[in-house]
PDB file of C-alpha atoms in Angstrom:
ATOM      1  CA  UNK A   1      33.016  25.394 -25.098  1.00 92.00           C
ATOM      2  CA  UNK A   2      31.599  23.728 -21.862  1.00 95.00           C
ATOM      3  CA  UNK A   3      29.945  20.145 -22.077  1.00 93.00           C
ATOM      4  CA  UNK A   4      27.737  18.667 -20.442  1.00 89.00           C
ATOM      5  CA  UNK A   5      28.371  15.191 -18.490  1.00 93.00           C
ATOM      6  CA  UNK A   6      26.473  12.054 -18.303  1.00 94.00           C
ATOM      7  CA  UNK A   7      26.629   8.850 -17.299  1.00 97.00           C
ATOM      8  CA  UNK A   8      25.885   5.860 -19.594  1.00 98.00           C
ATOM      9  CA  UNK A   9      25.543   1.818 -18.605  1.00 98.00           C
ATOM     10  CA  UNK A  10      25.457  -0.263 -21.520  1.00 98.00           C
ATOM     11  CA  UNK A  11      23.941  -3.627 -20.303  1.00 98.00           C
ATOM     12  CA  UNK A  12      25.370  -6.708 -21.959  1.00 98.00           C
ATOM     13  CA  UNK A  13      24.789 -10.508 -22.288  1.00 97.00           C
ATOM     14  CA  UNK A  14      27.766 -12.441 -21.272  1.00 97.00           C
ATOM     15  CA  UNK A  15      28.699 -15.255 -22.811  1.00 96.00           C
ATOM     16  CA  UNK A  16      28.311 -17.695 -19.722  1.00 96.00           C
ATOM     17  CA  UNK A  17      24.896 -16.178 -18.766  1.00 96.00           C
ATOM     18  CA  UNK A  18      23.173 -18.837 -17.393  1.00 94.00           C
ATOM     19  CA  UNK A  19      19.749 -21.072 -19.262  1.00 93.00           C
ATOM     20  CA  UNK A  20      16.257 -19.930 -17.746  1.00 95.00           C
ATOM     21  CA  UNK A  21      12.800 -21.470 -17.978  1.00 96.00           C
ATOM     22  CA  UNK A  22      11.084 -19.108 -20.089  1.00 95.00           C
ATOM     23  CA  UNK A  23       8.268 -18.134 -17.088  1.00 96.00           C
ATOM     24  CA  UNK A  24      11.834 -17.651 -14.790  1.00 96.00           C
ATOM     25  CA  UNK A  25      12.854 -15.749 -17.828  1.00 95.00           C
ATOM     26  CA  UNK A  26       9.889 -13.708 -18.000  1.00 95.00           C
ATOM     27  CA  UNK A  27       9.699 -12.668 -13.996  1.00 96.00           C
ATOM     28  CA  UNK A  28      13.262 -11.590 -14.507  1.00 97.00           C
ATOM     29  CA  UNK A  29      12.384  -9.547 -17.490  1.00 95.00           C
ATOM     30  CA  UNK A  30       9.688  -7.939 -15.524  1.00 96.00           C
ATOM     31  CA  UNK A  31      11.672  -7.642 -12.641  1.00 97.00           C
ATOM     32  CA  UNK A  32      14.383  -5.660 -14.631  1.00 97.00           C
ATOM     33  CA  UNK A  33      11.299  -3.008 -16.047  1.00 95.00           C
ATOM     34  CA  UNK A  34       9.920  -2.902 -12.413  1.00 95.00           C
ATOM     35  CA  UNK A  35      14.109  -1.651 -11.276  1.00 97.00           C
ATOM     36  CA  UNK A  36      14.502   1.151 -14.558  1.00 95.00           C
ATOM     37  CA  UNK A  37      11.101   2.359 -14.150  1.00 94.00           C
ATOM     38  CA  UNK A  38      11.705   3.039 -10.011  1.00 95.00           C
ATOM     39  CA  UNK A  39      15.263   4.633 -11.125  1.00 96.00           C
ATOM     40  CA  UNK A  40      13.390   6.843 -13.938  1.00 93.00           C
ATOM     41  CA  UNK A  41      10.863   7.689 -11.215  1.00 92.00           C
ATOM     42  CA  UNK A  42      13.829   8.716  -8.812  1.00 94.00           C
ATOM     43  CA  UNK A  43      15.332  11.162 -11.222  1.00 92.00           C
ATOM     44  CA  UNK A  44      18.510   8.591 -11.629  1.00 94.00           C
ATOM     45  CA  UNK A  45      17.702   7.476 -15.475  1.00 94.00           C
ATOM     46  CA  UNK A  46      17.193  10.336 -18.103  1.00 92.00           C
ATOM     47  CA  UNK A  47      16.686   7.931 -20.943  1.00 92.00           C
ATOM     48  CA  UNK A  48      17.324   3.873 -21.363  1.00 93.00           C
ATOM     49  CA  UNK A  49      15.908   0.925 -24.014  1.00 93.00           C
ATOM     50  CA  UNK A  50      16.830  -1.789 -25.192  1.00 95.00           C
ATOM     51  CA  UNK A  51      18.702  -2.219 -28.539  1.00 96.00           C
ATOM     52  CA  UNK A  52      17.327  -3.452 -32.073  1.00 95.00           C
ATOM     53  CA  UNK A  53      19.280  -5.793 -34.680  1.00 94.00           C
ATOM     54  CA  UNK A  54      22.513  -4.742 -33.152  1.00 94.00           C
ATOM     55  CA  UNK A  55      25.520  -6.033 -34.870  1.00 96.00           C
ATOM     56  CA  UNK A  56      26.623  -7.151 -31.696  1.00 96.00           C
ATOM     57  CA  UNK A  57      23.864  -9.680 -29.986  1.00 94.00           C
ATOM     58  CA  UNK A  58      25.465  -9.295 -26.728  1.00 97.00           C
ATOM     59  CA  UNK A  59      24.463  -6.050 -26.461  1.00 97.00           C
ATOM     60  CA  UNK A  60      20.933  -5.705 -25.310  1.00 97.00           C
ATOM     61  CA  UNK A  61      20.054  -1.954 -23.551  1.00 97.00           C
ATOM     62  CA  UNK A  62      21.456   1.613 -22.975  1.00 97.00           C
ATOM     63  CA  UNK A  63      20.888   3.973 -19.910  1.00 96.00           C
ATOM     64  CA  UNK A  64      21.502   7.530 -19.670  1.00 96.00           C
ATOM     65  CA  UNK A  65      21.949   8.869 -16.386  1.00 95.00           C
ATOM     66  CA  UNK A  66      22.399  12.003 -14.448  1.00 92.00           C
ATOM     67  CA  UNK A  67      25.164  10.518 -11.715  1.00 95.00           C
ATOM     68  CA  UNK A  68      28.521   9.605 -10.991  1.00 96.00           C
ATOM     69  CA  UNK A  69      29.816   6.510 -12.990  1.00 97.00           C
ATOM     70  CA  UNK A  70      30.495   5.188  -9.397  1.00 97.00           C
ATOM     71  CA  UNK A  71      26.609   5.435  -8.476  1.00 97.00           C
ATOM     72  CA  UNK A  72      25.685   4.182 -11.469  1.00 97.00           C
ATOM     73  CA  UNK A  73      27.480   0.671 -11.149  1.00 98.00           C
ATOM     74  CA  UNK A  74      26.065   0.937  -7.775  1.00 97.00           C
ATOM     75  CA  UNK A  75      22.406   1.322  -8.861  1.00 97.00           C
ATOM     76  CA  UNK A  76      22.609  -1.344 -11.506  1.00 97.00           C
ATOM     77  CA  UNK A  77      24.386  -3.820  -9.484  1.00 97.00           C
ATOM     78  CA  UNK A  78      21.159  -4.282  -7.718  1.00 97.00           C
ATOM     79  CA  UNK A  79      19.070  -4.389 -10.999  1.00 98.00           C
ATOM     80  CA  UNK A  80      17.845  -8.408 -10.675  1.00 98.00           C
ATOM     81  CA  UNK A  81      18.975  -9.182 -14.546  1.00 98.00           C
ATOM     82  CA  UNK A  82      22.464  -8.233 -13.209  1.00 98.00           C
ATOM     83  CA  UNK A  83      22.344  -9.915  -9.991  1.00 97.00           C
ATOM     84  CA  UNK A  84      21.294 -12.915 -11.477  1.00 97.00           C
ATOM     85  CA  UNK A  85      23.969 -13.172 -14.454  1.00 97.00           C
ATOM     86  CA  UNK A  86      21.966 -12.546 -17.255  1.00 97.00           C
ATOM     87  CA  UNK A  87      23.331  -9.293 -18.037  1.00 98.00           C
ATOM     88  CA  UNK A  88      26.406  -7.470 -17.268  1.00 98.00           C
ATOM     89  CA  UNK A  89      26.389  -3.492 -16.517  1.00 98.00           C
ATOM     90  CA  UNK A  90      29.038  -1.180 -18.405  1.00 98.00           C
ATOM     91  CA  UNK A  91      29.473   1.675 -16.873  1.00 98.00           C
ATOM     92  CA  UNK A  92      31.214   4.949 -18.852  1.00 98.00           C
ATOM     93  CA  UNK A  93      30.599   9.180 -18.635  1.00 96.00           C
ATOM     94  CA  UNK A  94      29.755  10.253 -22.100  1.00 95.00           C
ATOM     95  CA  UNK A  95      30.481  14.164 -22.892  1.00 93.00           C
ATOM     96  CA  UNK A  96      28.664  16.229 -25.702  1.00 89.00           C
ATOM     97  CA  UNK A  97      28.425  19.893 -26.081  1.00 93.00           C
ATOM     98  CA  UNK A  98      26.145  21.803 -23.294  1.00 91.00           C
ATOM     99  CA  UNK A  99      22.364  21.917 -24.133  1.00 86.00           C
ATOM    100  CA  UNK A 100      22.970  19.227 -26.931  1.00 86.00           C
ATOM    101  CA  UNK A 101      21.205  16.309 -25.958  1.00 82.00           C
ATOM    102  CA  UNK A 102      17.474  17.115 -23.780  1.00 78.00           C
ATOM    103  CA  UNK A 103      15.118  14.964 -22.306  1.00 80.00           C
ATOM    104  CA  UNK A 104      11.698  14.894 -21.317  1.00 78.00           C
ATOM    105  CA  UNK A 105       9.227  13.169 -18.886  1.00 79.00           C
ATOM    106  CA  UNK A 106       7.734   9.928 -20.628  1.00 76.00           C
ATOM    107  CA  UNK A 107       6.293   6.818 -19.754  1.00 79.00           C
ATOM    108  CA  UNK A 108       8.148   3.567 -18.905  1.00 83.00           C
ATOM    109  CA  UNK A 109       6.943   0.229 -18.488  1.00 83.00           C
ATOM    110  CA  UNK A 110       6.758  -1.554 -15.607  1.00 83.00           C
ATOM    111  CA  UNK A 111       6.611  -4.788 -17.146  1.00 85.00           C
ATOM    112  CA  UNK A 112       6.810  -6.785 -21.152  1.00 82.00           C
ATOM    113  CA  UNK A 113       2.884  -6.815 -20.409  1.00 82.00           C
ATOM    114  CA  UNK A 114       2.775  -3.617 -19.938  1.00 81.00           C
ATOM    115  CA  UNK A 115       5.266  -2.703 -22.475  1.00 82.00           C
ATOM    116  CA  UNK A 116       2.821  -4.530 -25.263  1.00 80.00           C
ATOM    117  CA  UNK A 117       0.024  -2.819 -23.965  1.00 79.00           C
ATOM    118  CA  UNK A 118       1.265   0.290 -25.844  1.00 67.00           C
ATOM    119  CA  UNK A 119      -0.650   3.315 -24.560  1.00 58.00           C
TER     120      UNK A 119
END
């Protein structure tokens, strides 16, 4: 059986993350969209979103990428969320059975305003 190989960064809050003003808060937030949707734009991000009701709060997004592990950490240590300390980048391959898993071209927001926007 061959497999196919991707990269995922799971994107976590740490513990010692530190207090924002909600409008810092917010530019940040934006500023994290504005990063993933250049990197989907590239061709670096296949897939990524933030998680729902996770058991674990820490945990706040998933990307799937088509790179080395090693250009992934790259690429998301400059995403401003991690630079600043509010989240923490994971960085693991994932394997699963060739063909298995497929994506396709959608849109990504840019920013939260954007993201409530909907269409």
């Amino acid at each position: 059986m061959r497999f196919d190989q991707h990269t995922l960064v799971l994107l976590v809050r740490p513990a010692d993350a530190p207090e924002l003003p909600r409008d810092a808060a917010d530019l940040l937030r934006d500023a994290h969209l504005a990063h993933q949707k250049g990197l989907v734009e590239q061709g670096l991000v296949l897939a990524a979103g933030p998680f729902l009701d996770p058991d674990d709060e820490t945990l706040r997004g998933l990307a799937v990428l088509p790179i080395s592990p090693a250009e992934a950490r790259e690429l998301y240590a400059n995403d401003p969320a991690v630079r600043s300390g509010q989240l923490v980048a994971h960085v693991t391959s994932w394997m699963v059975p060739e063909g298995n898993v497929r994506y396709g071209e959608v849109a990504v927001p840019r920013s939260m305003l954007e993201a409530a926007a909907g269409d």
